[in-house]
PDB file of N, CA and C in Angstrom:
ATOM      1  N   MET A   6      14.199  -4.037 -19.374  1.00  0.00           N
ATOM      2  CA  MET A   6      13.684  -3.256 -18.086  1.00  0.00           C
ATOM      3  C   MET A   6      12.799  -4.837 -17.615  1.00  0.00           C
ATOM      4  N   THR A   7      12.944  -4.992 -16.398  1.00  0.00           N
ATOM      5  CA  THR A   7      12.356  -5.976 -15.428  1.00  0.00           C
ATOM      6  C   THR A   7      11.134  -5.849 -14.994  1.00  0.00           C
ATOM      7  N   HIS A   8      10.032  -6.495 -15.621  1.00  0.00           N
ATOM      8  CA  HIS A   8       8.637  -6.507 -15.268  1.00  0.00           C
ATOM      9  C   HIS A   8       7.915  -7.051 -14.094  1.00  0.00           C
ATOM     10  N   PRO A   9       7.104  -6.448 -13.510  1.00  0.00           N
ATOM     11  CA  PRO A   9       6.872  -7.082 -11.905  1.00  0.00           C
ATOM     12  C   PRO A   9       5.858  -8.218 -11.951  1.00  0.00           C
ATOM     13  N   ASP A  10       6.100  -9.243 -11.117  1.00  0.00           N
ATOM     14  CA  ASP A  10       5.101 -10.015 -11.375  1.00  0.00           C
ATOM     15  C   ASP A  10       3.584 -10.122 -11.788  1.00  0.00           C
ATOM     16  N   PRO A  11       2.845 -10.435 -12.411  1.00  0.00           N
ATOM     17  CA  PRO A  11       1.471  -9.947 -12.403  1.00  0.00           C
ATOM     18  C   PRO A  11       0.454 -10.119 -11.326  1.00  0.00           C
ATOM     19  N   ASP A  12       0.805 -11.002 -10.574  1.00  0.00           N
ATOM     20  CA  ASP A  12       0.114 -10.942  -9.364  1.00  0.00           C
ATOM     21  C   ASP A  12       0.507  -9.734  -8.327  1.00  0.00           C
ATOM     22  N   ASP A  13       1.589  -9.112  -8.574  1.00  0.00           N
ATOM     23  CA  ASP A  13       1.927  -8.216  -7.378  1.00  0.00           C
ATOM     24  C   ASP A  13       1.221  -7.230  -8.131  1.00  0.00           C
ATOM     25  N   LEU A  14       0.660  -6.812  -9.713  1.00  0.00           N
ATOM     26  CA  LEU A  14       0.172  -5.526 -10.092  1.00  0.00           C
ATOM     27  C   LEU A  14      -1.264  -5.872  -9.526  1.00  0.00           C
ATOM     28  N   LEU A  15      -1.461  -7.140  -9.620  1.00  0.00           N
ATOM     29  CA  LEU A  15      -3.169  -7.570  -9.092  1.00  0.00           C
ATOM     30  C   LEU A  15      -3.272  -7.280  -7.622  1.00  0.00           C
ATOM     31  N   ARG A  16      -2.324  -7.537  -6.860  1.00  0.00           N
ATOM     32  CA  ARG A  16      -2.528  -7.065  -5.198  1.00  0.00           C
ATOM     33  C   ARG A  16      -2.254  -5.817  -5.219  1.00  0.00           C
ATOM     34  N   LEU A  17      -1.662  -4.887  -5.927  1.00  0.00           N
ATOM     35  CA  LEU A  17      -1.252  -3.210  -6.343  1.00  0.00           C
ATOM     36  C   LEU A  17      -2.806  -2.735  -6.440  1.00  0.00           C
ATOM     37  N   ALA A  18      -3.617  -3.233  -7.489  1.00  0.00           N
ATOM     38  CA  ALA A  18      -4.894  -2.957  -7.814  1.00  0.00           C
ATOM     39  C   ALA A  18      -5.562  -3.256  -6.642  1.00  0.00           C
ATOM     40  N   LEU A  19      -5.553  -4.072  -5.846  1.00  0.00           N
ATOM     41  CA  LEU A  19      -6.786  -4.755  -5.023  1.00  0.00           C
ATOM     42  C   LEU A  19      -6.160  -3.888  -3.324  1.00  0.00           C
ATOM     43  N   ASP A  20      -5.277  -3.226  -3.382  1.00  0.00           N
ATOM     44  CA  ASP A  20      -4.509  -2.600  -2.252  1.00  0.00           C
ATOM     45  C   ASP A  20      -4.329  -3.771  -1.275  1.00  0.00           C
ATOM     46  N   LEU A  21      -3.847  -4.598  -1.603  1.00  0.00           N
ATOM     47  CA  LEU A  21      -3.394  -5.839  -0.826  1.00  0.00           C
ATOM     48  C   LEU A  21      -1.826  -6.190  -0.524  1.00  0.00           C
ATOM     49  N   LEU A  22      -0.923  -4.893  -1.173  1.00  0.00           N
ATOM     50  CA  LEU A  22       0.333  -5.149  -0.817  1.00  0.00           C
ATOM     51  C   LEU A  22       0.904  -4.801   0.499  1.00  0.00           C
ATOM     52  N   PRO A  23       1.878  -5.574   0.743  1.00  0.00           N
ATOM     53  CA  PRO A  23       2.181  -5.385   2.343  1.00  0.00           C
ATOM     54  C   PRO A  23       2.932  -3.739   2.080  1.00  0.00           C
ATOM     55  N   GLU A  24       2.598  -3.148   3.147  1.00  0.00           N
ATOM     56  CA  GLU A  24       3.157  -1.597   3.445  1.00  0.00           C
ATOM     57  C   GLU A  24       4.767  -1.694   2.752  1.00  0.00           C
ATOM     58  N   GLY A  25       4.986  -0.350   1.801  1.00  0.00           N
ATOM     59  CA  GLY A  25       6.198  -0.268   1.587  1.00  0.00           C
ATOM     60  C   GLY A  25       6.550  -0.829   0.124  1.00  0.00           C
ATOM     61  N   GLN A  26       5.666  -1.965  -0.560  1.00  0.00           N
ATOM     62  CA  GLN A  26       5.948  -2.469  -1.723  1.00  0.00           C
ATOM     63  C   GLN A  26       5.151  -1.650  -2.777  1.00  0.00           C
ATOM     64  N   GLY A  27       4.700  -1.037  -2.452  1.00  0.00           N
ATOM     65  CA  GLY A  27       3.677  -0.463  -3.757  1.00  0.00           C
ATOM     66  C   GLY A  27       4.655   0.923  -4.267  1.00  0.00           C
ATOM     67  N   ALA A  28       5.463   1.464  -3.625  1.00  0.00           N
ATOM     68  CA  ALA A  28       6.111   2.655  -4.001  1.00  0.00           C
ATOM     69  C   ALA A  28       7.088   1.904  -5.911  1.00  0.00           C
ATOM     70  N   GLY A  29       7.580   0.999  -5.278  1.00  0.00           N
ATOM     71  CA  GLY A  29       8.494   0.742  -6.413  1.00  0.00           C
ATOM     72  C   GLY A  29       7.548   0.437  -7.550  1.00  0.00           C
ATOM     73  N   LEU A  30       6.465  -0.137  -7.284  1.00  0.00           N
ATOM     74  CA  LEU A  30       5.617  -0.647  -8.360  1.00  0.00           C
ATOM     75  C   LEU A  30       5.075   0.147  -9.259  1.00  0.00           C
ATOM     76  N   ARG A  31       4.240   1.387  -8.406  1.00  0.00           N
ATOM     77  CA  ARG A  31       4.063   2.797  -8.814  1.00  0.00           C
ATOM     78  C   ARG A  31       4.742   3.378  -9.718  1.00  0.00           C
ATOM     79  N   ALA A  32       6.426   3.211  -9.175  1.00  0.00           N
ATOM     80  CA  ALA A  32       7.749   3.846 -10.165  1.00  0.00           C
ATOM     81  C   ALA A  32       7.431   3.224 -11.291  1.00  0.00           C
ATOM     82  N   HIS A  33       7.644   2.025 -11.600  1.00  0.00           N
ATOM     83  CA  HIS A  33       7.597   0.876 -12.506  1.00  0.00           C
ATOM     84  C   HIS A  33       6.292   1.635 -13.438  1.00  0.00           C
ATOM     85  N   LEU A  34       5.175   1.775 -12.936  1.00  0.00           N
ATOM     86  CA  LEU A  34       4.202   2.069 -13.684  1.00  0.00           C
ATOM     87  C   LEU A  34       4.232   3.205 -14.809  1.00  0.00           C
ATOM     88  N   ARG A  35       4.779   4.331 -14.141  1.00  0.00           N
ATOM     89  CA  ARG A  35       4.986   5.579 -14.911  1.00  0.00           C
ATOM     90  C   ARG A  35       5.967   5.520 -15.963  1.00  0.00           C
ATOM     91  N   ARG A  36       6.935   4.388 -15.923  1.00  0.00           N
ATOM     92  CA  ARG A  36       7.886   4.382 -17.194  1.00  0.00           C
ATOM     93  C   ARG A  36       7.266   2.961 -17.944  1.00  0.00           C
ATOM     94  N   CYS A  37       6.400   2.144 -17.656  1.00  0.00           N
ATOM     95  CA  CYS A  37       5.950   1.160 -18.174  1.00  0.00           C
ATOM     96  C   CYS A  37       4.577   0.921 -18.653  1.00  0.00           C
ATOM     97  N   PRO A  38       4.214   1.494 -20.225  1.00  0.00           N
ATOM     98  CA  PRO A  38       2.872   1.358 -21.086  1.00  0.00           C
ATOM     99  C   PRO A  38       2.494   0.152 -20.932  1.00  0.00           C
ATOM    100  N   SER A  39       2.990  -0.916 -20.989  1.00  0.00           N
ATOM    101  CA  SER A  39       2.566  -2.108 -20.894  1.00  0.00           C
ATOM    102  C   SER A  39       1.910  -2.750 -19.864  1.00  0.00           C
ATOM    103  N   CYS A  40       2.888  -2.446 -18.895  1.00  0.00           N
ATOM    104  CA  CYS A  40       2.074  -2.677 -17.380  1.00  0.00           C
ATOM    105  C   CYS A  40       1.123  -1.843 -16.942  1.00  0.00           C
ATOM    106  N   ARG A  41       1.397  -0.666 -17.293  1.00  0.00           N
ATOM    107  CA  ARG A  41       0.428   0.239 -16.612  1.00  0.00           C
ATOM    108  C   ARG A  41      -0.777  -0.085 -17.231  1.00  0.00           C
ATOM    109  N   ALA A  42      -1.103  -0.882 -18.537  1.00  0.00           N
ATOM    110  CA  ALA A  42      -2.336  -1.052 -19.422  1.00  0.00           C
ATOM    111  C   ALA A  42      -2.596  -2.765 -18.697  1.00  0.00           C
ATOM    112  N   ALA A  43      -1.947  -3.275 -18.298  1.00  0.00           N
ATOM    113  CA  ALA A  43      -2.377  -4.536 -17.166  1.00  0.00           C
ATOM    114  C   ALA A  43      -2.977  -3.784 -16.028  1.00  0.00           C
ATOM    115  N   TYR A  44      -2.124  -3.485 -15.233  1.00  0.00           N
ATOM    116  CA  TYR A  44      -2.219  -2.425 -14.094  1.00  0.00           C
ATOM    117  C   TYR A  44      -4.253  -1.937 -14.209  1.00  0.00           C
ATOM    118  N   ARG A  45      -4.366  -1.245 -14.848  1.00  0.00           N
ATOM    119  CA  ARG A  45      -5.662  -0.579 -15.486  1.00  0.00           C
ATOM    120  C   ARG A  45      -6.722  -1.790 -15.511  1.00  0.00           C
ATOM    121  N   ALA A  46      -6.208  -2.696 -16.393  1.00  0.00           N
ATOM    122  CA  ALA A  46      -7.680  -3.749 -16.463  1.00  0.00           C
ATOM    123  C   ALA A  46      -7.886  -4.324 -15.150  1.00  0.00           C
ATOM    124  N   TYR A  47      -6.541  -4.276 -14.434  1.00  0.00           N
ATOM    125  CA  TYR A  47      -7.170  -4.865 -13.021  1.00  0.00           C
ATOM    126  C   TYR A  47      -8.015  -4.057 -12.507  1.00  0.00           C
ATOM    127  N   LEU A  48      -7.599  -2.869 -12.512  1.00  0.00           N
ATOM    128  CA  LEU A  48      -8.771  -1.926 -11.774  1.00  0.00           C
ATOM    129  C   LEU A  48     -10.319  -1.709 -12.377  1.00  0.00           C
ATOM    130  N   GLU A  49     -10.442  -2.253 -13.596  1.00  0.00           N
ATOM    131  CA  GLU A  49     -11.340  -2.079 -14.496  1.00  0.00           C
ATOM    132  C   GLU A  49     -12.122  -3.438 -14.419  1.00  0.00           C
ATOM    133  N   ALA A  50     -11.446  -4.283 -13.943  1.00  0.00           N
ATOM    134  CA  ALA A  50     -12.491  -5.745 -13.876  1.00  0.00           C
ATOM    135  C   ALA A  50     -13.426  -6.037 -12.641  1.00  0.00           C
TER     136      ALA A  50
END
């Protein structure tokens, strides 16, 4: 499994991704517990 760049997860958490890029990241987050944990950490920071 290829993981997204951590900067992209941060941009997703901050709602700074260009339109259309978030869907693929959200799909990955549904399948990947480690990326989901990193994303949650960005949301809580």
